Short mmCIF file of C-alpha atoms and ligand atoms in Angstrom, two decimals:
data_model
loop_
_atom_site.label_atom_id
_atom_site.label_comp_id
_atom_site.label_asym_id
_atom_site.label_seq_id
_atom_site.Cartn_x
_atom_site.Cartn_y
_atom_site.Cartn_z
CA UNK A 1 19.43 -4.95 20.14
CA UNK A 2 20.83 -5.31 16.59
CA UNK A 3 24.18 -3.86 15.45
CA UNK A 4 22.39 -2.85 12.00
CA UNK A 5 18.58 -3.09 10.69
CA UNK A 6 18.89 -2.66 7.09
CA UNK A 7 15.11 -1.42 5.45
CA UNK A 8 14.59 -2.84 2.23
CA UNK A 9 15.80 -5.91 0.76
CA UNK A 10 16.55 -4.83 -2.47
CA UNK A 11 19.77 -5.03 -4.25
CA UNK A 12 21.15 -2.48 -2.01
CA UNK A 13 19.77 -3.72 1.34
CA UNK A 14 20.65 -7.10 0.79
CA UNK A 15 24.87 -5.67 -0.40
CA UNK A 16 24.53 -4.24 3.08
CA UNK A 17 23.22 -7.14 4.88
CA UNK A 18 25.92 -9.26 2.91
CA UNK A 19 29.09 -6.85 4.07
CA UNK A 20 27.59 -6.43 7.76
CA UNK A 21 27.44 -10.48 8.16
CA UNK A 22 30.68 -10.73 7.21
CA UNK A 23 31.72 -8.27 9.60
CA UNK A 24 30.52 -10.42 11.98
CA UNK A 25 27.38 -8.29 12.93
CA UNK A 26 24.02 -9.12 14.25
CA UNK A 27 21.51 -7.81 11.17
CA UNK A 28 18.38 -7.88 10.98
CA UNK A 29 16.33 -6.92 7.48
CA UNK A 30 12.83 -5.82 7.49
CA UNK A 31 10.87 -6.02 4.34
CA UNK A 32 7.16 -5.11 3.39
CA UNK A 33 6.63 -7.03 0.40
CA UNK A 34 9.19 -9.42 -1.36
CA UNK A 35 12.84 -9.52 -1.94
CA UNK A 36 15.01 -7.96 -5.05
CA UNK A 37 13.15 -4.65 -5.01
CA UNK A 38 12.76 -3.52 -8.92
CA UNK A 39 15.12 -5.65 -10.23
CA UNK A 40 13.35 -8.83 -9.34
CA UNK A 41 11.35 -7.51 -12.66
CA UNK A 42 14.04 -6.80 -15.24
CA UNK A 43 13.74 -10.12 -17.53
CA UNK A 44 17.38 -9.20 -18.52
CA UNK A 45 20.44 -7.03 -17.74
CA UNK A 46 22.76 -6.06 -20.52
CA UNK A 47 24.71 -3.58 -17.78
CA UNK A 48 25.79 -5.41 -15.21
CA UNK A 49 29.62 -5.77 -15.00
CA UNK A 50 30.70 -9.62 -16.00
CA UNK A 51 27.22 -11.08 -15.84
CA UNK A 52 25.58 -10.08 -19.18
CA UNK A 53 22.13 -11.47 -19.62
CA UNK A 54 21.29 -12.45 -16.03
CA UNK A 55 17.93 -12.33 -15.23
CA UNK A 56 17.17 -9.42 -11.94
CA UNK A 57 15.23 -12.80 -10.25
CA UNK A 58 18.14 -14.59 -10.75
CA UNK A 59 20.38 -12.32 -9.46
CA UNK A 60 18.13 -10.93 -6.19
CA UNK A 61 17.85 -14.85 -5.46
CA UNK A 62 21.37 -15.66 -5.57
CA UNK A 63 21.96 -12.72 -3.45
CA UNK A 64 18.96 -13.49 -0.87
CA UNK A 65 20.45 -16.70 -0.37
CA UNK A 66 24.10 -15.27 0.37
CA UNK A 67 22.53 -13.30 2.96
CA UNK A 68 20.25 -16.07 4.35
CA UNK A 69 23.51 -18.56 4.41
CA UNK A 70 25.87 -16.22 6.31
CA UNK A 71 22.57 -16.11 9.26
CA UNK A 72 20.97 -12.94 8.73
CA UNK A 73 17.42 -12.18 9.98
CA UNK A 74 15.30 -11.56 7.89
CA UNK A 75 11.33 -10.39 8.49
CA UNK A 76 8.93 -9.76 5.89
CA UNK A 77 6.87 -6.94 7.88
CA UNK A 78 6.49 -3.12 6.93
CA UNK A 79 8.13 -0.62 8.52
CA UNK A 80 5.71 2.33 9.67
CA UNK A 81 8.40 5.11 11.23
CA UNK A 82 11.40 5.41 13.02
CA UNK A 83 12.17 7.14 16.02
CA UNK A 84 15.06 9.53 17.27
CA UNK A 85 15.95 6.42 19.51
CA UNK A 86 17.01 4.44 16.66
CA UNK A 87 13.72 2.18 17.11
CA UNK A 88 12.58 1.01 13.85
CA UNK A 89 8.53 0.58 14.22
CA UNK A 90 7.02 -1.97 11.76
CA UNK A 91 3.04 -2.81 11.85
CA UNK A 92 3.53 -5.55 14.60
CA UNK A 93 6.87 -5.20 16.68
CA UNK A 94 9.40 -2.10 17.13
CA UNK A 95 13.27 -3.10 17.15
CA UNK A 96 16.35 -0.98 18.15
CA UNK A 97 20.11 -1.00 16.47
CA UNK A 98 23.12 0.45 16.96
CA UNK A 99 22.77 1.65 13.34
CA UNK A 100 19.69 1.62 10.63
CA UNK A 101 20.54 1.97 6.94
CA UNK A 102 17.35 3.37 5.01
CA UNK A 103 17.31 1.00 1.88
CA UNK A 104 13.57 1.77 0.70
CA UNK A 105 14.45 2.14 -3.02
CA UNK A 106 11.23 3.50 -5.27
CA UNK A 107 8.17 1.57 -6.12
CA UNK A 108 6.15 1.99 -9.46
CA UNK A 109 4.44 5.10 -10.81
CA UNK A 110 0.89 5.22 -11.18
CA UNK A 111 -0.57 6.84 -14.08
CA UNK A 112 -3.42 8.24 -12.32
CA UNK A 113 -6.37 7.06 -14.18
CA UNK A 114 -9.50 7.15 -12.71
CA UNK A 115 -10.21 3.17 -12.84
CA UNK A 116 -6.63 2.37 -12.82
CA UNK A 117 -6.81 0.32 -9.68
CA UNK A 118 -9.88 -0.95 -10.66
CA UNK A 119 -8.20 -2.62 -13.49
CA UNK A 120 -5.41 -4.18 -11.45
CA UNK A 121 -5.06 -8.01 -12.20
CA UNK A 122 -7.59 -7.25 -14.66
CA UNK A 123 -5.27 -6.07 -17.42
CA UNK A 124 -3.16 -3.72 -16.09
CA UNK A 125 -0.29 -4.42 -14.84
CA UNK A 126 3.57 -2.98 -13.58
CA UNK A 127 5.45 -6.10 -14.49
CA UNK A 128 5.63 -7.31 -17.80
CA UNK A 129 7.47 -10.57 -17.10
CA UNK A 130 5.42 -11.54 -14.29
CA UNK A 131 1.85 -11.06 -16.20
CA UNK A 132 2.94 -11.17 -19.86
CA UNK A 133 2.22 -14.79 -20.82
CA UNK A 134 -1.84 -14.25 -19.83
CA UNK A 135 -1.42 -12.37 -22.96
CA UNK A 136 0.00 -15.28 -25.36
CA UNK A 137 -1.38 -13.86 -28.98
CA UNK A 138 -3.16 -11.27 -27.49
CA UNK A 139 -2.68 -7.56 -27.74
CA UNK A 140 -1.41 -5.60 -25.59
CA UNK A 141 -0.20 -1.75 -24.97
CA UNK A 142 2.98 -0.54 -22.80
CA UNK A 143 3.02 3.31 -21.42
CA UNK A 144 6.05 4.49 -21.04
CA UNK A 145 9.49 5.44 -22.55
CA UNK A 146 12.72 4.74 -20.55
CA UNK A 147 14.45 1.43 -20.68
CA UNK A 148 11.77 -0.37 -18.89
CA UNK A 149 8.83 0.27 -21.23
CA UNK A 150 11.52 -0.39 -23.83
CA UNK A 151 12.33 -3.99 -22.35
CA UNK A 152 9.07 -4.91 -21.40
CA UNK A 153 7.68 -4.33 -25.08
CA UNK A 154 10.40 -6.36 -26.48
CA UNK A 155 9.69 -8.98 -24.11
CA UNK A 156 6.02 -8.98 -24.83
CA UNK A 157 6.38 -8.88 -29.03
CA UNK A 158 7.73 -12.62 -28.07
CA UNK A 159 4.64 -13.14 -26.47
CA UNK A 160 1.69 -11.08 -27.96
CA UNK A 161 0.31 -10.97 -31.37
CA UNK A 162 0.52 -6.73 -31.08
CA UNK A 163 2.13 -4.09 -29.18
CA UNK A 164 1.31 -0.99 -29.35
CA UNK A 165 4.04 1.30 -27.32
CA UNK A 166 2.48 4.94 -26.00
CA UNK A 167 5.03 7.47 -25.14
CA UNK A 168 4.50 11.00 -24.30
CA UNK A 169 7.22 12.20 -26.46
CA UNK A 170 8.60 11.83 -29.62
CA UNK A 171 11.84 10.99 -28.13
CA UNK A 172 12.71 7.81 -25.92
CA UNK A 173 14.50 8.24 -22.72
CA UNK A 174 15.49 4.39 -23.16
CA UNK A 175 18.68 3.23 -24.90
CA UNK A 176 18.67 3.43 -28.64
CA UNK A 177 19.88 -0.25 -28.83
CA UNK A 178 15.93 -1.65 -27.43
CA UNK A 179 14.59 1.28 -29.89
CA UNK A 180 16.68 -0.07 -32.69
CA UNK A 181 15.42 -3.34 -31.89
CA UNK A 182 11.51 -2.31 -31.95
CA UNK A 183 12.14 -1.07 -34.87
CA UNK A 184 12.50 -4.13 -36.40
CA UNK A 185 9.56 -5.75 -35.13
CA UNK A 186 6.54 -6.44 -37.01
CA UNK A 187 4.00 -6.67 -34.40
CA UNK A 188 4.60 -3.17 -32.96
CA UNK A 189 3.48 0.02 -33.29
CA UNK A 190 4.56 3.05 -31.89
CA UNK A 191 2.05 5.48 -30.80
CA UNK A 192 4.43 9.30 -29.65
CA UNK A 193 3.17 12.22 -28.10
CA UNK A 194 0.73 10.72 -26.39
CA UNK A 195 -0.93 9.70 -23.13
CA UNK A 196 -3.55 7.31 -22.39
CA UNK A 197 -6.15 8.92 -20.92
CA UNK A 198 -9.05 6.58 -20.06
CA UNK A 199 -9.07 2.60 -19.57
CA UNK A 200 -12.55 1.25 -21.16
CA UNK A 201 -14.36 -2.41 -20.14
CA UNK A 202 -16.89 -4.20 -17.98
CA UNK A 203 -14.74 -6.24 -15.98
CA UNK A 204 -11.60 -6.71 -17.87
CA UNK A 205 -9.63 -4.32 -20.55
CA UNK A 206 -11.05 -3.83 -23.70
CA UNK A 207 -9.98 -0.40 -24.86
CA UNK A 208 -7.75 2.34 -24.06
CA UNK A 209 -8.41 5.91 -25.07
CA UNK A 210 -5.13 7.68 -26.34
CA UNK A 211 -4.70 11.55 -26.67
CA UNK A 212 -2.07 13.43 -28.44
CA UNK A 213 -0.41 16.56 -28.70
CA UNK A 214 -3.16 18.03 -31.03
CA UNK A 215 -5.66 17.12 -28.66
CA UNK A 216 -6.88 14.09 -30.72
CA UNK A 217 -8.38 10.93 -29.50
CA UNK A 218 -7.96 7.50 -30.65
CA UNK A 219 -8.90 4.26 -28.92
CA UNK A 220 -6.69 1.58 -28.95
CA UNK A 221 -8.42 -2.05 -28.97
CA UNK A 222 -6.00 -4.18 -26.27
CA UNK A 223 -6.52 -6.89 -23.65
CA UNK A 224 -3.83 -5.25 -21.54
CA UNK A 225 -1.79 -2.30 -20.43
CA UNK A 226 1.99 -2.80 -18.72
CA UNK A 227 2.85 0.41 -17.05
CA UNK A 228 6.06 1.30 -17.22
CA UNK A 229 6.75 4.80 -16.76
CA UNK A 230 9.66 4.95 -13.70
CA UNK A 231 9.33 4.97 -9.74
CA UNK A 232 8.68 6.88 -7.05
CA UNK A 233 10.30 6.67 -3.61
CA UNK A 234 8.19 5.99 -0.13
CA UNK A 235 10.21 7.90 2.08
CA UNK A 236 7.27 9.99 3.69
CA UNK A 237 7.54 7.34 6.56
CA UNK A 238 10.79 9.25 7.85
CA UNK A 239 9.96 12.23 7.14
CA UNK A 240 9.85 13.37 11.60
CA UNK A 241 13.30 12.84 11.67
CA UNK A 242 15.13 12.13 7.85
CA UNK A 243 15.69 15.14 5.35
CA UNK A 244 14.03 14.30 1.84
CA UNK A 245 13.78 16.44 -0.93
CA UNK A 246 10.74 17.93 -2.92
CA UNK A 247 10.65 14.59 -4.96
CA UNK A 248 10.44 12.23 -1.56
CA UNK A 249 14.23 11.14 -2.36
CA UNK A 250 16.32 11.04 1.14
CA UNK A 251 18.99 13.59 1.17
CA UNK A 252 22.54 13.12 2.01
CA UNK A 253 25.42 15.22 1.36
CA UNK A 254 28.46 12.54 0.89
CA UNK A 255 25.47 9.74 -0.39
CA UNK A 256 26.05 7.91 2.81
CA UNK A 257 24.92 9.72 5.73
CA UNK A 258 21.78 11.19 6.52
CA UNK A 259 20.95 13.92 8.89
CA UNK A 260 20.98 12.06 11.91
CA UNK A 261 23.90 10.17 13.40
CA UNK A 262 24.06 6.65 12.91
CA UNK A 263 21.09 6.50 10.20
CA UNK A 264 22.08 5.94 6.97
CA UNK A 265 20.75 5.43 3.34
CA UNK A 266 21.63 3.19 0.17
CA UNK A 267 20.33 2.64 -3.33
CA UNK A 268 17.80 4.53 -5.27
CA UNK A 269 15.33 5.67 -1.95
CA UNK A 270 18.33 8.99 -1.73
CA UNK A 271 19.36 11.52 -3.96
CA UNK A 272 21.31 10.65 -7.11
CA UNK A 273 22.20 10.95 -10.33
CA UNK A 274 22.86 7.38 -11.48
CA UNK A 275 20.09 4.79 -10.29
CA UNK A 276 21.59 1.52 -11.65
CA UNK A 277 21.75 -2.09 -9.76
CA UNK A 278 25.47 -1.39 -9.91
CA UNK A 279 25.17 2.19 -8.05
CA UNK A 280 22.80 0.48 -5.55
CA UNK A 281 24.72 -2.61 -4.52
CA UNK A 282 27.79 -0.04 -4.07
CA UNK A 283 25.51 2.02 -1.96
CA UNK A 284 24.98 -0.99 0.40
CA UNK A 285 28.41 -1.75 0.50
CA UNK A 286 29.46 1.42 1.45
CA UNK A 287 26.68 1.96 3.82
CA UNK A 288 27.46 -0.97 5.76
CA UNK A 289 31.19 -0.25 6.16
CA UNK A 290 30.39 2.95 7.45
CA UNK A 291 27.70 1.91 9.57
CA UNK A 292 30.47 -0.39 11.05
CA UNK A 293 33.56 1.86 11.67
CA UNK A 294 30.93 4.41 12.66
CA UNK A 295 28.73 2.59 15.37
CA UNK A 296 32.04 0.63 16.94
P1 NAP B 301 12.60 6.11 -16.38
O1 NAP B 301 13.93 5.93 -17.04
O2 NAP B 301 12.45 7.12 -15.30
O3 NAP B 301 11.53 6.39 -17.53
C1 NAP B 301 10.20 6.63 -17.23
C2 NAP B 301 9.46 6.89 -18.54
O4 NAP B 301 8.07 7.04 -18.27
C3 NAP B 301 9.93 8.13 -19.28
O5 NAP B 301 9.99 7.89 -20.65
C4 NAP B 301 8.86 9.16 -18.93
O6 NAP B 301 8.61 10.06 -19.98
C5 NAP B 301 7.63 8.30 -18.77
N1 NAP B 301 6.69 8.87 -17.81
C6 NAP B 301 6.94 9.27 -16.53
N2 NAP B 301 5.81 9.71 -15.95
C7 NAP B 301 4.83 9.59 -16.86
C8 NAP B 301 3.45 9.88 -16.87
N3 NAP B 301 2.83 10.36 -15.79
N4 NAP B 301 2.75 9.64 -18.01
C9 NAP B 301 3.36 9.13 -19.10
N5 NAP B 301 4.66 8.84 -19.17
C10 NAP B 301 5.39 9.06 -18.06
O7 NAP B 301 12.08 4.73 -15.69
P2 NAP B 301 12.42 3.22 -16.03
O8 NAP B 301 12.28 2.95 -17.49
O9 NAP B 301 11.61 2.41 -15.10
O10 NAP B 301 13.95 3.07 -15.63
C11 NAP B 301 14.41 3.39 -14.32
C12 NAP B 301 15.93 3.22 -14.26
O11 NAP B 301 16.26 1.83 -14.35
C13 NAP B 301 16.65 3.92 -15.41
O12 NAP B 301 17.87 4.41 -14.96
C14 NAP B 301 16.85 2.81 -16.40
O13 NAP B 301 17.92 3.02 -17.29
C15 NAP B 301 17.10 1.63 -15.47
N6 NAP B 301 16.76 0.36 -16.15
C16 NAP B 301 17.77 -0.32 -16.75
C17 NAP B 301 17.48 -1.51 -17.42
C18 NAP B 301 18.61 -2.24 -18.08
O14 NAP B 301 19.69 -1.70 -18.13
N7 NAP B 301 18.42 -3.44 -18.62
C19 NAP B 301 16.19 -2.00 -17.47
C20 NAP B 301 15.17 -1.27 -16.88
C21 NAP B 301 15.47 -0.09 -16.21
P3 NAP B 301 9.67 11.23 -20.36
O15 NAP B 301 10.78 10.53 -21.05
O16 NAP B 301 8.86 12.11 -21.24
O17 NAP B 301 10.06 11.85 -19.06
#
């Protein structure tokens, strides 16, 4: 029996792990794949109070290792449901807690292309700074337009001979500072209101078929593709016993509690209007510290 199993060991998890240790509690954190969640990807972060410029793997080690100094346990297995019991069932074991917070954040949006999976490792790719230097003086093509696809094609103009950027809109959803800073940039082009709508190649990338608004198709000649185009929460899981909304995010009223007593939820896997590292670590703090006075 563990005072608190903690899903997810992403920024917020891992701020809930770190103020439930402290409190002295037995914690245990359950994790499918690896730790840091999205921000393990972000090359940089401009936004995060007093540490401007830290890298997301820097940070999501640094906190991993808090966690893993103060004893917690940590298991890298995937959770497959819960029950009303508080029993947390992963693929090989099922443990029970006093308390579970739901820290299951949002993994990346597909496009939806027919061969996009195909092409996996074979050109495209979700994470610029893990798979951008295959592409050293190559060219390459980002879809997307929030801060992400902003970052990673400033990242990759360091790295690529092109870039071409394909956003839907005419408009960015990213900051105007990265746009600003594109701008300036030789090697990229910006191709608006448009979506890629085909990958072409035998067995790696070779072209990418572009449509616009008018209906009009151009192919683009690139070695690569970074996806970039936002998250989606995996929250189906708890769907027997956890309210989510039409979007899969897990509803809460106060942003702590769920609909069942003694579950809670942190970070961006619940319903919010900010998702930011800073809103998520708060999440876990605050999750934790109820979790505590709550379950006592
Ligand atoms: P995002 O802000 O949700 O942006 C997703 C982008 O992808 C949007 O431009 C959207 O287009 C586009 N898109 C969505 N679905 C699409 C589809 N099916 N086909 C084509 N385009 C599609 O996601 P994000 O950039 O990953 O950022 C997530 C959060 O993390 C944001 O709050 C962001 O500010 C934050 N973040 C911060 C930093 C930083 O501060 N350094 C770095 C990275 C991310 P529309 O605009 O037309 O909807």
């Amino acid at each position: 029996m563990y005072d608190i199993i903690i899903v997810g060991a992403g920024p917020a998890g891992l701020t809930a792990a770190l103020y439930a240790l402290r409190a002295n509690k037995k914690v245990l954190v359950l994790e499918a794949k690896t730790y840091g969640g999205q921000i393990i990807n972000a090359h940089k972060i401009d936004n995060y109070p007093g540490m401007k410029g830290v890298s997301g793997f820097e940070l999501a080690t640094n906190l991993y290792n808090q966690v893993k100094e103060l004893g917690v346990e940590y298991r890298t297995e995937e959770v497959i449901g819960i029950e009303e019991d508080k029993t947390v069932v992963t693929q090989k074991n099922k443990y029970n807690a006093k308390a579970i917070i739901l820290a299951t954040g949002a993994e990346n949006r597909k496009l939806g292309l027919e061969n996009e999976h195909k092409y996996i490792g074979r050109g495209v790719s979700y994470c610029a700074t893990c798979d951008g230097n295959f592409y050293k003086g190559k060219t390459v093509a980002v879809a997307g337009g929030g801060n992400t696809a902003l970052e990673d094609a400033i990242y990759l103009a360091n790295i690529a001979e092109k870039v071409y950027l394909i956003h839907r809109r005419d408009e960015f959803r990213g900051e105007a500072k990265y746009v600003d800073e594109l701008k300036t940039k030789e090697n990229v082009e910006f191709v608006l209101n448009s979506n890629v709508i085909k990958i072409n190649g035998d067995s790696k990338i070779e072209s990418l078929e572009v449509q616009d608004k008018e209906g009009k198709i151009r192919t683009i000649e690139t070695n690569a593709l970074f996806i970039a185009i936002g998250q989606e929460p995996r929250n189906e899981i708890f769907k027997n016993l956890i309210n989510i909304d039409r979007y899969g995010y897990i509803e809460s009223e106060d942003g702590v509690h769920t609909n069942q007593q003694g579950i809670y939820v942190a970070g961006d896997a619940r319903v919010k209007t900010l998702r930011q590292l800073v809103t998520a670590m708060s999440d876990g703090a605050i999750a934790a510290d109820t979790a505590i006075k709550e379950e006592e």
